[in-house]
PDB file of C-alpha atoms in Angstrom:
ATOM      1  CA  MET A  12      -0.022  -0.027   0.025  1.00 40.00           C
ATOM      2  CA  THR A  13       1.498   3.321  -1.008  1.00 49.00           C
ATOM      3  CA  ALA A  14       1.317   6.373   1.050  1.00 51.00           C
ATOM      4  CA  ILE A  15      -0.198   8.525  -1.682  1.00 49.00           C
ATOM      5  CA  ASP A  16      -2.364   8.107  -4.715  1.00 48.00           C
ATOM      6  CA  ASN A  17      -0.843   9.034  -8.062  1.00 48.00           C
ATOM      7  CA  GLU A  18      -3.836  11.146  -8.855  1.00 51.00           C
ATOM      8  CA  GLU A  19      -2.810  13.491  -6.075  1.00 54.00           C
ATOM      9  CA  SER A  20       0.956  13.114  -6.517  1.00 54.00           C
ATOM     10  CA  THR A  21       3.169  16.066  -6.877  1.00 91.00           C
ATOM     11  CA  VAL A  22       6.270  13.857  -7.063  1.00 98.00           C
ATOM     12  CA  ALA A  23       7.586  13.709 -10.524  1.00 98.00           C
ATOM     13  CA  ILE A  24       9.970  11.251 -12.064  1.00 98.00           C
ATOM     14  CA  MET A  25      12.760  12.013 -14.490  1.00 98.00           C
ATOM     15  CA  ILE A  26      14.390   9.332 -16.613  1.00 98.00           C
ATOM     16  CA  LEU A  27      17.823  10.275 -17.944  1.00 97.00           C
ATOM     17  CA  ALA A  28      18.239   8.685 -21.316  1.00 97.00           C
ATOM     18  CA  ALA A  29      20.408  11.283 -23.257  1.00 95.00           C
ATOM     19  CA  GLY A  30      23.769   9.550 -23.351  1.00 92.00           C
ATOM     20  CA  ALA A  31      25.549   8.425 -26.496  1.00 91.00           C
ATOM     21  CA  SER A  32      26.266   4.845 -25.278  1.00 90.00           C
ATOM     22  CA  THR A  33      29.857   5.100 -26.572  1.00 89.00           C
ATOM     23  CA  ARG A  34      31.075   2.077 -24.532  1.00 89.00           C
ATOM     24  CA  MET A  35      28.165  -0.018 -25.819  1.00 92.00           C
ATOM     25  CA  GLY A  36      28.700   0.951 -29.488  1.00 89.00           C
ATOM     26  CA  THR A  37      24.928   1.138 -30.148  1.00 91.00           C
ATOM     27  CA  PRO A  38      22.228   3.091 -28.308  1.00 92.00           C
ATOM     28  CA  LYS A  39      21.584   1.098 -25.086  1.00 95.00           C
ATOM     29  CA  GLN A  40      18.192   2.785 -24.804  1.00 96.00           C
ATOM     30  CA  LEU A  41      17.094   0.539 -27.689  1.00 95.00           C
ATOM     31  CA  LEU A  42      18.569  -2.745 -26.310  1.00 95.00           C
ATOM     32  CA  PHE A  43      15.937  -5.533 -26.270  1.00 94.00           C
ATOM     33  CA  TYR A  44      14.916  -6.379 -22.674  1.00 94.00           C
ATOM     34  CA  GLN A  45      11.819  -8.106 -21.357  1.00 93.00           C
ATOM     35  CA  GLY A  46      10.069  -8.084 -24.652  1.00 94.00           C
ATOM     36  CA  ARG A  47      10.687  -4.345 -25.406  1.00 95.00           C
ATOM     37  CA  SER A  48      13.435  -1.776 -25.566  1.00 96.00           C
ATOM     38  CA  LEU A  49      15.253  -1.101 -22.313  1.00 96.00           C
ATOM     39  CA  LEU A  50      14.038   2.554 -22.286  1.00 97.00           C
ATOM     40  CA  GLN A  51      10.490   1.462 -22.876  1.00 97.00           C
ATOM     41  CA  TYR A  52      10.775  -1.044 -20.028  1.00 97.00           C
ATOM     42  CA  ILE A  53      12.022   1.557 -17.576  1.00 97.00           C
ATOM     43  CA  THR A  54       9.527   4.180 -18.733  1.00 98.00           C
ATOM     44  CA  GLU A  55       6.684   1.648 -18.169  1.00 97.00           C
ATOM     45  CA  MET A  56       7.907   1.023 -14.720  1.00 98.00           C
ATOM     46  CA  ALA A  57       7.853   4.843 -14.077  1.00 98.00           C
ATOM     47  CA  ILE A  58       4.289   5.091 -15.491  1.00 98.00           C
ATOM     48  CA  ALA A  59       3.215   2.234 -13.168  1.00 98.00           C
ATOM     49  CA  SER A  60       4.502   4.091 -10.112  1.00 97.00           C
ATOM     50  CA  VAL A  61       2.777   6.800  -8.045  1.00 96.00           C
ATOM     51  CA  CYS A  62       4.875   9.577  -9.811  1.00 97.00           C
ATOM     52  CA  GLN A  63       3.388  12.071 -12.080  1.00 95.00           C
ATOM     53  CA  PRO A  64       4.362  13.537 -14.483  1.00 96.00           C
ATOM     54  CA  VAL A  65       6.878  11.054 -16.076  1.00 98.00           C
ATOM     55  CA  VAL A  66       9.654  13.054 -17.804  1.00 98.00           C
ATOM     56  CA  VAL A  67      12.098  11.428 -20.227  1.00 98.00           C
ATOM     57  CA  VAL A  68      15.238  13.331 -21.182  1.00 98.00           C
ATOM     58  CA  LEU A  69      16.541  12.409 -24.547  1.00 97.00           C
ATOM     59  CA  GLY A  70      19.673  13.689 -26.338  1.00 95.00           C
ATOM     60  CA  ALA A  71      22.076  11.635 -28.447  1.00 95.00           C
ATOM     61  CA  ASN A  72      20.120   9.665 -31.094  1.00 94.00           C
ATOM     62  CA  ALA A  73      16.875  11.278 -29.898  1.00 94.00           C
ATOM     63  CA  GLU A  74      15.170  10.877 -33.293  1.00 94.00           C
ATOM     64  CA  GLN A  75      15.984   7.136 -33.342  1.00 95.00           C
ATOM     65  CA  ILE A  76      14.966   6.635 -29.702  1.00 96.00           C
ATOM     66  CA  HIS A  77      11.804   8.804 -29.439  1.00 96.00           C
ATOM     67  CA  PRO A  78       9.507   6.426 -31.351  1.00 94.00           C
ATOM     68  CA  GLN A  79       9.978   3.826 -28.577  1.00 92.00           C
ATOM     69  CA  ILE A  80       8.092   5.925 -26.122  1.00 95.00           C
ATOM     70  CA  GLN A  81       6.013   8.380 -28.246  1.00 93.00           C
ATOM     71  CA  GLN A  82       2.783   6.373 -27.601  1.00 95.00           C
ATOM     72  CA  LEU A  83       3.310   6.403 -23.861  1.00 96.00           C
ATOM     73  CA  PRO A  84       1.910   9.059 -21.439  1.00 97.00           C
ATOM     74  CA  VAL A  85       5.202  10.888 -20.831  1.00 97.00           C
ATOM     75  CA  ARG A  86       6.658  14.242 -21.352  1.00 97.00           C
ATOM     76  CA  VAL A  87       9.821  14.195 -23.499  1.00 97.00           C
ATOM     77  CA  VAL A  88      12.526  16.840 -23.019  1.00 97.00           C
ATOM     78  CA  LYS A  89      15.340  17.167 -25.542  1.00 96.00           C
ATOM     79  CA  ASN A  90      18.708  17.946 -24.071  1.00 96.00           C
ATOM     80  CA  LEU A  91      20.639  19.649 -26.804  1.00 93.00           C
ATOM     81  CA  ASP A  92      23.718  19.777 -24.554  1.00 93.00           C
ATOM     82  CA  TRP A  93      23.719  15.966 -23.979  1.00 93.00           C
ATOM     83  CA  ALA A  94      27.512  15.910 -24.843  1.00 91.00           C
ATOM     84  CA  CYS A  95      28.205  17.929 -21.693  1.00 92.00           C
ATOM     85  CA  GLY A  96      27.173  14.937 -19.564  1.00 90.00           C
ATOM     86  CA  MET A  97      24.528  13.992 -17.024  1.00 93.00           C
ATOM     87  CA  SER A  98      24.439  17.412 -15.356  1.00 95.00           C
ATOM     88  CA  ALA A  99      23.081  18.929 -18.601  1.00 95.00           C
ATOM     89  CA  SER A 100      20.316  16.391 -18.698  1.00 96.00           C
ATOM     90  CA  ILE A 101      19.328  16.975 -15.121  1.00 97.00           C
ATOM     91  CA  LYS A 102      19.345  20.719 -15.730  1.00 96.00           C
ATOM     92  CA  SER A 103      16.952  20.253 -18.750  1.00 97.00           C
ATOM     93  CA  GLY A 104      14.576  18.139 -16.724  1.00 98.00           C
ATOM     94  CA  ILE A 105      14.543  20.509 -13.699  1.00 98.00           C
ATOM     95  CA  GLU A 106      13.964  23.507 -15.975  1.00 97.00           C
ATOM     96  CA  PHE A 107      10.998  21.726 -17.558  1.00 97.00           C
ATOM     97  CA  LEU A 108       9.497  20.818 -14.105  1.00 97.00           C
ATOM     98  CA  ASN A 109       9.922  24.356 -12.855  1.00 96.00           C
ATOM     99  CA  ASN A 110       7.880  25.607 -15.803  1.00 95.00           C
ATOM    100  CA  LEU A 111       4.940  23.256 -15.207  1.00 94.00           C
ATOM    101  CA  PRO A 112       1.695  24.972 -14.037  1.00 91.00           C
ATOM    102  CA  GLN A 113       1.385  22.610 -11.029  1.00 90.00           C
ATOM    103  CA  GLN A 114       3.727  22.702  -8.018  1.00 91.00           C
ATOM    104  CA  ILE A 115       6.183  19.795  -8.165  1.00 96.00           C
ATOM    105  CA  GLU A 116       7.107  18.927  -4.562  1.00 97.00           C
ATOM    106  CA  ALA A 117       9.862  16.440  -5.419  1.00 98.00           C
ATOM    107  CA  VAL A 118      11.352  14.478  -8.207  1.00 98.00           C
ATOM    108  CA  VAL A 119      12.715  10.919  -8.460  1.00 98.00           C
ATOM    109  CA  ILE A 120      15.718  10.865 -10.784  1.00 98.00           C
ATOM    110  CA  THR A 121      16.581   7.485 -12.394  1.00 98.00           C
ATOM    111  CA  LEU A 122      18.622   6.200 -15.312  1.00 96.00           C
ATOM    112  CA  CYS A 123      17.497   4.255 -18.325  1.00 94.00           C
ATOM    113  CA  ASP A 124      20.300   1.634 -17.926  1.00 95.00           C
ATOM    114  CA  GLN A 125      19.433   0.250 -14.481  1.00 96.00           C
ATOM    115  CA  PRO A 126      17.366  -2.771 -15.639  1.00 96.00           C
ATOM    116  CA  PHE A 127      16.128  -3.824 -12.150  1.00 96.00           C
ATOM    117  CA  VAL A 128      14.440  -0.576 -11.294  1.00 97.00           C
ATOM    118  CA  SER A 129      10.759  -1.380 -10.706  1.00 97.00           C
ATOM    119  CA  HIS A 130       7.705   0.547  -9.851  1.00 97.00           C
ATOM    120  CA  GLN A 131       7.912  -0.983  -6.413  1.00 98.00           C
ATOM    121  CA  ILE A 132      11.258   0.535  -5.708  1.00 98.00           C
ATOM    122  CA  ILE A 133      10.132   3.915  -7.095  1.00 98.00           C
ATOM    123  CA  ASN A 134       7.039   3.802  -4.836  1.00 98.00           C
ATOM    124  CA  GLN A 135       9.254   2.813  -1.856  1.00 98.00           C
ATOM    125  CA  LEU A 136      11.261   6.014  -2.394  1.00 98.00           C
ATOM    126  CA  VAL A 137       8.092   8.145  -2.339  1.00 98.00           C
ATOM    127  CA  ASP A 138       6.553   6.359   0.656  1.00 98.00           C
ATOM    128  CA  THR A 139       9.806   6.703   2.594  1.00 98.00           C
ATOM    129  CA  TYR A 140       9.974  10.409   1.725  1.00 98.00           C
ATOM    130  CA  TYR A 141       6.541  10.992   3.270  1.00 97.00           C
ATOM    131  CA  LEU A 142       7.208   8.785   6.275  1.00 98.00           C
ATOM    132  CA  THR A 143      10.659  10.013   7.259  1.00 97.00           C
ATOM    133  CA  LYS A 144      10.136  13.694   6.118  1.00 96.00           C
ATOM    134  CA  LYS A 145      13.687  13.567   4.905  1.00 98.00           C
ATOM    135  CA  PRO A 146      14.273  15.728   1.764  1.00 98.00           C
ATOM    136  CA  ILE A 147      16.435  13.213  -0.074  1.00 98.00           C
ATOM    137  CA  ILE A 148      15.775   9.523  -0.294  1.00 98.00           C
ATOM    138  CA  ALA A 149      18.509   7.585  -1.977  1.00 98.00           C
ATOM    139  CA  CYS A 150      19.028   3.931  -2.911  1.00 98.00           C
ATOM    140  CA  GLU A 151      21.890   2.073  -1.203  1.00 97.00           C
ATOM    141  CA  TYR A 152      23.951  -0.476  -3.153  1.00 96.00           C
ATOM    142  CA  GLY A 153      27.549  -1.530  -3.489  1.00 90.00           C
ATOM    143  CA  ASP A 154      28.661   0.529  -0.529  1.00 91.00           C
ATOM    144  CA  THR A 155      27.349   3.735  -2.040  1.00 94.00           C
ATOM    145  CA  LEU A 156      24.252   5.942  -2.267  1.00 97.00           C
ATOM    146  CA  GLY A 157      22.894   6.685  -5.611  1.00 96.00           C
ATOM    147  CA  VAL A 158      19.896   6.725  -8.047  1.00 97.00           C
ATOM    148  CA  PRO A 159      17.096   6.054  -8.277  1.00 98.00           C
ATOM    149  CA  ALA A 160      16.814   8.843  -5.689  1.00 98.00           C
ATOM    150  CA  LEU A 161      14.149  11.343  -4.643  1.00 98.00           C
ATOM    151  CA  PHE A 162      14.964  15.021  -4.107  1.00 98.00           C
ATOM    152  CA  ASN A 163      12.735  17.607  -2.593  1.00 98.00           C
ATOM    153  CA  GLN A 164      12.233  20.839  -4.587  1.00 97.00           C
ATOM    154  CA  ALA A 165      14.610  22.559  -2.095  1.00 97.00           C
ATOM    155  CA  PHE A 166      17.297  20.863  -4.022  1.00 98.00           C
ATOM    156  CA  PHE A 167      16.268  21.751  -7.577  1.00 97.00           C
ATOM    157  CA  LEU A 168      18.540  24.663  -7.783  1.00 97.00           C
ATOM    158  CA  GLU A 169      21.551  22.575  -6.699  1.00 97.00           C
ATOM    159  CA  LEU A 170      20.535  19.853  -9.191  1.00 97.00           C
ATOM    160  CA  ALA A 171      20.124  22.401 -11.983  1.00 96.00           C
ATOM    161  CA  THR A 172      23.530  23.930 -11.356  1.00 95.00           C
ATOM    162  CA  LEU A 173      25.643  20.793 -11.299  1.00 94.00           C
ATOM    163  CA  LYS A 174      28.930  21.274 -13.076  1.00 87.00           C
ATOM    164  CA  GLU A 175      30.207  19.395 -16.161  1.00 74.00           C
ATOM    165  CA  THR A 176      29.541  15.691 -15.972  1.00 76.00           C
ATOM    166  CA  SER A 177      28.409  15.457 -12.374  1.00 76.00           C
ATOM    167  CA  GLY A 178      25.316  13.462 -11.664  1.00 90.00           C
ATOM    168  CA  ALA A 179      22.734  13.485  -8.909  1.00 94.00           C
ATOM    169  CA  LYS A 180      24.996  11.423  -6.667  1.00 94.00           C
ATOM    170  CA  LYS A 181      27.038  14.631  -6.072  1.00 94.00           C
ATOM    171  CA  VAL A 182      24.006  16.329  -4.521  1.00 97.00           C
ATOM    172  CA  ILE A 183      23.410  13.256  -2.325  1.00 97.00           C
ATOM    173  CA  ASN A 184      27.032  13.268  -1.103  1.00 95.00           C
ATOM    174  CA  ASN A 185      26.962  17.030  -0.493  1.00 95.00           C
ATOM    175  CA  ASN A 186      23.938  16.687   1.822  1.00 97.00           C
ATOM    176  CA  LEU A 187      24.361  13.389   3.616  1.00 97.00           C
ATOM    177  CA  ASN A 188      22.732  14.780   6.796  1.00 97.00           C
ATOM    178  CA  GLU A 189      19.564  15.278   4.789  1.00 98.00           C
ATOM    179  CA  VAL A 190      19.547  11.812   3.284  1.00 98.00           C
ATOM    180  CA  PHE A 191      17.668   8.593   4.215  1.00 98.00           C
ATOM    181  CA  SER A 192      18.521   5.534   2.299  1.00 98.00           C
ATOM    182  CA  ILE A 193      16.647   2.377   1.325  1.00 98.00           C
ATOM    183  CA  PRO A 194      18.476  -0.856   0.320  1.00 97.00           C
ATOM    184  CA  PHE A 195      18.408  -1.733  -3.436  1.00 97.00           C
ATOM    185  CA  PRO A 196      21.250  -4.213  -4.069  1.00 96.00           C
ATOM    186  CA  LEU A 197      20.285  -4.704  -7.693  1.00 95.00           C
ATOM    187  CA  GLY A 198      20.798  -0.936  -8.276  1.00 95.00           C
ATOM    188  CA  ASN A 199      24.466  -1.769  -8.588  1.00 94.00           C
ATOM    189  CA  ILE A 200      23.793  -3.306 -12.013  1.00 93.00           C
ATOM    190  CA  ASP A 201      23.769  -1.036 -14.981  1.00 91.00           C
ATOM    191  CA  ILE A 202      24.363  -1.654 -18.658  1.00 93.00           C
ATOM    192  CA  ASP A 203      27.416   0.100 -20.102  1.00 92.00           C
ATOM    193  CA  THR A 204      29.187  -2.429 -22.270  1.00 94.00           C
ATOM    194  CA  PRO A 205      28.201  -5.429 -24.561  1.00 93.00           C
ATOM    195  CA  LYS A 206      29.562  -7.640 -21.752  1.00 95.00           C
ATOM    196  CA  ASP A 207      27.134  -6.121 -19.220  1.00 92.00           C
ATOM    197  CA  TYR A 208      24.323  -6.726 -21.612  1.00 93.00           C
ATOM    198  CA  GLU A 209      25.230 -10.364 -22.189  1.00 94.00           C
ATOM    199  CA  GLN A 210      25.441 -10.929 -18.445  1.00 93.00           C
ATOM    200  CA  LEU A 211      22.057  -9.327 -17.997  1.00 93.00           C
ATOM    201  CA  LEU A 212      20.437 -11.543 -20.663  1.00 93.00           C
ATOM    202  CA  SER A 213      22.085 -14.635 -19.119  1.00 91.00           C
ATOM    203  CA  SER A 214      20.804 -13.785 -15.703  1.00 87.00           C
ATOM    204  CA  THR A 215      17.232 -13.090 -16.779  1.00 81.00           C
ATOM    205  CA  ARG A 216      16.841 -15.656 -19.509  1.00 73.00           C
ATOM    206  CA  GLY A 217      14.829 -18.197 -17.563  1.00 55.00           C
ATOM    207  CA  PHE A 218      12.772 -15.508 -15.958  1.00 50.00           C
ATOM    208  CA  SER A 219      12.015 -13.610 -19.146  1.00 43.00           C
ATOM    209  CA  SER A 220      11.116 -16.749 -21.123  1.00 38.00           C
ATOM    210  CA  GLU A 221       8.223 -17.267 -18.730  1.00 38.00           C
ATOM    211  CA  SER A 222       6.797 -13.759 -18.989  1.00 36.00           C
TER     212      SER A 222
END
């Protein structure tokens, strides 16, 4: 049972999917996973959560990737400065949220290449935010704190002014006294290289063949 109903939610979710996938050699947003592209899968997890609106930030290969999600109820933001790194994508997403007519209380930031992100873990971030009253709720994995993570609007300016290639983890580390963490061991798995993708398919083959 979630603490809020998504009809009343002012917690948005931002999916960062603007990278060029240079280590993969092909857009990882389009990798086939669980019967659909990886980006479509993560986007569907976000849609199934209590978060509204769902914002997807595209950049490199945007024209090729956009058709994967254009039929879904999401808001697409194009980050023209995607080559500047994750900070530019976060800035694009925050600027979009700040210009919405409704007040956005907080945002969950997640990546398109963490295949084990689920609507349950997203909802747990939101529930924990309301239960603990902490302004940052981060996932804990591999002896670190990272995304998916929820940030109260008090941190929107800091998120929007991250330098160079910095990601949301920098804001977490800069404000550890404001952070509550939830365990998400599988958050340590992301898909950067062909070997990562092969290992993912091997680990989920039996599971996905039944779904």
